[in-house]
């Protein structure tokens, strides 16, 4: 068969040569060892934690090495396209501080290696499909749905691997030029398949293996590909496999970070890179994100786990810094240790490496995220935290915005409550939780939630509050204030120190802690909180007196 003639028959409109593209997209001029990474999402409109996890690895690898991180939109599957999906990808990742240097952008495309939408790269894919046909390494296949169905049924009945390979590929592989020409003239649809050189008909021990050095997993050894996979669909659109190889070559990607679900098709990609004579990038196949569910590890599911969606974290009001810091703890086993040694260093100073990534599942745990978030927020200056809370509220809880905006000084004092000593309190985790936690500072949200201690009678409670109000002086310092509470307790038969009460429980009705709990409940509605004296200083004299008085009535 004259393959040149066949290539012209199939792709008469393709006039550029592979050499033209090599020239058009030259090697990037970057510092030595700089990495070029990409995110290749399909525009389905759903962006999840797994995307962020992968994007974060891409971003760290590129930016830490002085390289480039670009966004390529993998939109060859037009059934899945959702309007606005690209904005969602860019803005959601941008919120977490993950920004692209190149590729699809909110207002067009930036960079010399585009187009960055696969749907606009048709000619490039076809040029390389043409090249493979020219070299006798790919061929048109006219098998109909029905024929494919029959082959599959036969294979299933014989319990052999399904697909087009070996004898199942014979029919299409052996079509003559004239037969192909006739089919095309008759308008028969066809796909272009790779003519795999893998041999399916050898005994298991003779099967050839491919070896790939994966940056996360080390050497991966797998049987070579022997399937005549589709490279161009009947519409002329490439499959993932073909687009991946062509794009990552011409966009000069050095490191392909992708989920482990792609491992299975690695032998196909190896064969394609070889047949196209392209250098292979370094693969980093990342582990699945898992969660613990009743003691069992399982994949996060879109249906069952709201925390899979990135929107969840924005709506709840997690600070992006907390999410990133947490991702690093699950991504690199040595990050936590580094953080202990470098408590105040910016996260970007940590050198992220693929070797320290686990290849088993990465366990995602909301409780652990919350712990990390507490540590991150405790270091955030109150004014930054206040601004963050205001911007979160303006988007996700606008009804509280009037309480915060324009009252920044009040808010800052509230957020700093108990944070300035040498053992700062770590009460604050994420927007929703923070507002619940501080809501007693706002009259509209103040409620009595807890009850007074059992050992304090209603009568005593009224007496405690009346005495407290009578003796209250807003100018008292903390110790003057506490002396007064002790005195009120002693007068009513409560021990001045908890330990006196513990020693002689029969001699007292309770101790000073019970007295302050009554006051705390009147003031903030809860039995647990930061220091009452400090709270009163923030609430101000008027509000303090008013809340105590309300409960006496
Ligand atoms: N479009 C593919 C996906 O959505 C990208 C995989 C890759 O990064 O190569 O999963």
Tab-separated table of C-alpha atoms in Angstrom, residues 135-370:
chain	number	residue	atom	x	y	z
A	135	UNK	CA	4.382	6.044	8.092
A	136	UNK	CA	2.026	3.074	8.036
A	137	UNK	CA	1.361	3.438	11.764
A	138	UNK	CA	-2.315	4.345	11.645
A	139	UNK	CA	-5.224	3.427	9.412
A	140	UNK	CA	-8.869	4.232	8.759
A	141	UNK	CA	-11.366	1.794	10.238
A	142	UNK	CA	-14.912	1.573	8.888
A	143	UNK	CA	-16.312	-0.968	11.343
A	144	UNK	CA	-19.950	-0.116	12.061
A	145	UNK	CA	-21.535	-0.020	15.506
A	146	UNK	CA	-23.105	-3.332	14.685
A	147	UNK	CA	-19.845	-4.973	13.687
A	148	UNK	CA	-18.142	-3.633	16.775
A	149	UNK	CA	-20.993	-5.016	18.881
A	150	UNK	CA	-20.592	-8.445	17.292
A	151	UNK	CA	-16.844	-8.461	17.942
A	152	UNK	CA	-17.430	-7.517	21.541
A	153	UNK	CA	-20.048	-10.231	22.016
A	154	UNK	CA	-17.711	-12.805	20.501
A	155	UNK	CA	-14.880	-11.703	22.792
A	156	UNK	CA	-17.080	-11.739	25.856
A	157	UNK	CA	-18.324	-15.237	25.022
A	158	UNK	CA	-14.732	-16.428	24.534
A	159	UNK	CA	-13.709	-14.608	27.758
A	160	UNK	CA	-10.875	-12.753	26.040
A	161	UNK	CA	-9.875	-9.099	26.262
A	162	UNK	CA	-12.276	-6.837	24.402
A	163	UNK	CA	-11.167	-4.265	21.860
A	164	UNK	CA	-9.631	-4.099	18.414
A	165	UNK	CA	-6.334	-5.958	18.339
A	166	UNK	CA	-4.707	-8.984	16.705
A	167	UNK	CA	-7.142	-10.906	14.546
A	168	UNK	CA	-9.987	-8.513	15.388
A	169	UNK	CA	-8.037	-5.729	13.703
A	170	UNK	CA	-7.315	-7.806	10.601
A	171	UNK	CA	-10.376	-6.787	8.623
A	172	UNK	CA	-9.676	-3.069	8.808
A	173	UNK	CA	-5.912	-3.320	8.663
A	174	UNK	CA	-6.042	-5.269	5.434
A	175	UNK	CA	-8.336	-2.984	3.436
A	176	UNK	CA	-6.764	-2.044	0.103
A	177	UNK	CA	-6.375	1.552	-1.032
A	178	UNK	CA	-9.176	1.040	-3.531
A	179	UNK	CA	-11.541	-0.311	-0.889
A	180	UNK	CA	-10.804	2.602	1.385
A	181	UNK	CA	-11.275	5.082	-1.460
A	182	UNK	CA	-14.585	3.501	-2.341
A	183	UNK	CA	-15.816	3.625	1.259
A	184	UNK	CA	-14.889	7.265	1.508
A	185	UNK	CA	-16.602	8.113	-1.775
A	186	UNK	CA	-19.685	6.326	-0.483
A	187	UNK	CA	-19.554	8.624	2.557
A	188	UNK	CA	-19.035	5.835	5.060
A	189	UNK	CA	-17.981	7.153	8.460
A	190	UNK	CA	-14.641	5.984	9.798
A	191	UNK	CA	-12.281	6.436	12.700
A	192	UNK	CA	-8.491	6.496	12.549
A	193	UNK	CA	-6.814	3.807	14.611
A	194	UNK	CA	-3.266	3.374	15.766
A	195	UNK	CA	-1.606	0.333	14.203
A	196	UNK	CA	-0.211	-1.017	17.445
A	197	UNK	CA	2.989	-3.003	17.242
A	198	UNK	CA	2.146	-4.823	20.452
A	199	UNK	CA	1.654	-8.490	19.869
A	200	UNK	CA	-1.355	-10.072	21.488
A	201	UNK	CA	-0.649	-13.582	20.357
A	202	UNK	CA	2.376	-14.387	22.470
A	203	UNK	CA	2.289	-16.463	25.650
A	204	UNK	CA	2.091	-14.467	28.888
A	205	UNK	CA	5.775	-14.956	29.734
A	206	UNK	CA	6.828	-13.489	26.395
A	207	UNK	CA	4.731	-10.316	26.670
A	208	UNK	CA	6.882	-7.194	26.448
A	209	UNK	CA	6.766	-4.740	29.318
A	210	UNK	CA	7.088	-0.995	29.317
A	211	UNK	CA	8.985	0.689	32.133
A	212	UNK	CA	8.189	4.249	33.079
A	213	UNK	CA	9.825	6.294	35.821
A	214	UNK	CA	6.942	7.933	37.594
A	215	UNK	CA	7.954	10.839	39.823
A	216	UNK	CA	5.524	9.744	42.530
A	217	UNK	CA	5.538	5.975	42.157
A	218	UNK	CA	9.017	5.114	40.973
A	219	UNK	CA	9.364	2.551	38.183
A	220	UNK	CA	6.055	1.478	36.736
A	221	UNK	CA	6.189	-1.737	34.799
A	222	UNK	CA	3.203	-2.738	32.678
A	223	UNK	CA	2.517	-4.982	29.679
A	224	UNK	CA	2.925	-3.004	26.465
A	225	UNK	CA	-0.126	-1.800	24.577
A	226	UNK	CA	-1.460	-4.067	21.861
A	227	UNK	CA	-4.771	-2.395	21.109
A	228	UNK	CA	-5.431	-0.487	17.911
A	229	UNK	CA	-6.953	2.362	19.892
A	230	UNK	CA	-8.844	5.156	18.184
A	231	UNK	CA	-6.829	8.322	17.729
A	232	UNK	CA	-9.359	10.326	15.741
A	233	UNK	CA	-13.075	9.778	16.135
A	234	UNK	CA	-15.437	9.731	13.140
A	235	UNK	CA	-15.969	13.472	13.669
A	236	UNK	CA	-12.233	14.087	13.267
A	237	UNK	CA	-11.975	14.924	16.971
A	238	UNK	CA	-9.078	13.295	18.820
A	239	UNK	CA	-9.430	10.936	21.750
A	240	UNK	CA	-7.926	11.887	25.110
A	241	UNK	CA	-4.912	9.654	24.424
A	242	UNK	CA	-3.961	11.308	21.162
A	243	UNK	CA	-4.684	14.857	22.281
A	244	UNK	CA	-2.675	14.344	25.462
A	245	UNK	CA	0.402	13.193	23.577
A	246	UNK	CA	0.256	15.856	20.851
A	247	UNK	CA	-0.604	18.710	23.210
A	248	UNK	CA	1.841	17.916	25.960
A	249	UNK	CA	4.574	17.606	23.366
A	250	UNK	CA	3.834	20.880	21.575
A	251	UNK	CA	3.002	22.839	24.671
A	252	UNK	CA	6.346	21.595	25.958
A	253	UNK	CA	4.985	20.192	29.190
A	254	UNK	CA	7.777	18.692	31.262
A	255	UNK	CA	5.656	17.152	34.031
A	256	UNK	CA	2.224	15.610	33.587
A	257	UNK	CA	0.411	15.532	36.921
A	258	UNK	CA	-2.776	13.527	36.676
A	259	UNK	CA	-4.953	11.167	38.699
A	260	UNK	CA	-4.109	7.511	39.051
A	261	UNK	CA	-7.168	6.603	36.998
A	262	UNK	CA	-4.948	7.323	33.950
A	263	UNK	CA	-2.321	4.749	34.909
A	264	UNK	CA	-4.187	2.031	33.071
A	265	UNK	CA	-3.783	3.787	29.743
A	266	UNK	CA	-0.117	4.624	30.246
A	267	UNK	CA	1.051	1.860	27.823
A	268	UNK	CA	-1.055	3.490	25.094
A	269	UNK	CA	0.613	6.832	25.738
A	270	UNK	CA	4.064	5.277	25.728
A	271	UNK	CA	3.386	3.719	22.325
A	272	UNK	CA	2.026	6.984	20.943
A	273	UNK	CA	5.039	8.969	22.141
A	274	UNK	CA	7.323	6.384	20.532
A	275	UNK	CA	5.488	6.255	17.229
A	276	UNK	CA	5.388	10.043	16.998
A	277	UNK	CA	9.053	10.191	18.061
A	278	UNK	CA	8.285	12.686	20.807
A	279	UNK	CA	10.171	12.791	24.061
A	280	UNK	CA	8.022	11.670	26.985
A	281	UNK	CA	7.281	14.075	29.824
A	282	UNK	CA	7.749	12.991	33.431
A	283	UNK	CA	4.535	11.489	34.752
A	284	UNK	CA	3.289	12.112	38.261
A	285	UNK	CA	0.287	9.891	38.870
A	286	UNK	CA	-1.332	11.159	42.031
A	287	UNK	CA	-3.216	9.115	44.592
A	288	UNK	CA	-6.984	9.229	44.931
A	289	UNK	CA	-8.471	11.376	47.646
A	290	UNK	CA	-10.078	9.091	50.179
A	291	UNK	CA	-12.157	9.641	53.255
A	292	UNK	CA	-12.775	7.581	56.327
A	293	UNK	CA	-16.389	6.463	56.475
A	294	UNK	CA	-17.331	4.287	59.448
A	295	UNK	CA	-13.765	3.111	59.724
A	296	UNK	CA	-13.471	2.268	56.011
A	297	UNK	CA	-11.514	4.238	53.457
A	298	UNK	CA	-13.448	5.108	50.347
A	299	UNK	CA	-13.314	7.526	47.431
A	300	UNK	CA	-14.972	10.888	47.954
A	301	UNK	CA	-18.266	10.885	46.124
A	302	UNK	CA	-20.007	13.763	44.412
A	303	UNK	CA	-23.372	12.544	45.644
A	304	UNK	CA	-22.545	11.735	49.257
A	305	UNK	CA	-19.827	14.209	50.205
A	306	UNK	CA	-20.560	17.918	49.911
A	307	UNK	CA	-16.939	18.560	50.894
A	308	UNK	CA	-15.830	17.225	47.502
A	309	UNK	CA	-17.038	20.416	45.845
A	310	UNK	CA	-14.777	23.447	46.087
A	311	UNK	CA	-17.823	25.654	46.527
A	312	UNK	CA	-18.349	23.994	49.870
A	313	UNK	CA	-15.193	25.577	51.307
A	314	UNK	CA	-16.055	29.002	49.991
A	315	UNK	CA	-19.588	28.840	51.291
A	316	UNK	CA	-18.496	27.654	54.729
A	317	UNK	CA	-15.918	30.440	54.736
A	318	UNK	CA	-12.655	28.555	54.923
A	319	UNK	CA	-9.658	30.771	54.449
A	320	UNK	CA	-7.761	29.757	51.282
A	321	UNK	CA	-4.517	29.731	53.213
A	322	UNK	CA	-5.914	27.068	55.551
A	323	UNK	CA	-6.988	24.863	52.673
A	324	UNK	CA	-3.612	25.134	50.982
A	325	UNK	CA	-1.738	24.496	54.186
A	326	UNK	CA	-3.891	21.424	54.778
A	327	UNK	CA	-3.375	20.163	51.235
A	328	UNK	CA	0.357	20.373	51.782
A	329	UNK	CA	0.067	18.245	54.911
A	330	UNK	CA	-1.621	15.479	52.946
A	331	UNK	CA	0.563	15.936	49.893
A	332	UNK	CA	4.014	15.826	51.406
A	333	UNK	CA	4.765	13.606	54.372
A	334	UNK	CA	7.505	15.920	55.638
A	335	UNK	CA	5.454	19.117	55.614
A	336	UNK	CA	4.134	18.876	59.175
A	337	UNK	CA	7.617	18.441	60.532
A	338	UNK	CA	8.824	21.403	58.506
A	339	UNK	CA	5.943	23.481	59.855
A	340	UNK	CA	6.901	22.673	63.441
A	341	UNK	CA	10.458	23.791	62.726
A	342	UNK	CA	9.319	26.869	60.789
A	343	UNK	CA	6.141	28.038	62.499
A	344	UNK	CA	6.119	31.482	60.943
A	345	UNK	CA	7.570	30.888	57.501
A	346	UNK	CA	5.306	31.398	54.490
A	347	UNK	CA	4.113	28.086	53.121
A	348	UNK	CA	5.799	28.862	49.800
A	349	UNK	CA	9.195	28.423	51.460
A	350	UNK	CA	8.570	24.724	51.878
A	351	UNK	CA	10.146	22.760	49.080
A	352	UNK	CA	7.475	20.507	47.701
A	353	UNK	CA	8.738	17.318	46.096
A	354	UNK	CA	7.018	14.541	44.195
A	355	UNK	CA	9.164	11.923	45.968
A	356	UNK	CA	7.547	12.719	49.286
A	357	UNK	CA	4.052	12.202	47.909
A	358	UNK	CA	2.269	9.069	48.921
A	359	UNK	CA	1.168	6.771	46.130
A	360	UNK	CA	-1.436	5.092	48.302
A	361	UNK	CA	-4.679	6.986	48.830
A	362	UNK	CA	-4.482	10.437	50.355
A	363	UNK	CA	-6.803	10.628	53.323
A	364	UNK	CA	-8.899	13.767	53.449
A	365	UNK	CA	-10.227	14.532	56.896
A	366	UNK	CA	-12.377	17.561	57.724
A	367	UNK	CA	-11.434	17.427	61.412
A	368	UNK	CA	-7.789	17.594	60.525
A	369	UNK	CA	-8.503	20.452	58.127
A	370	UNK	CA	-10.212	22.274	61.000
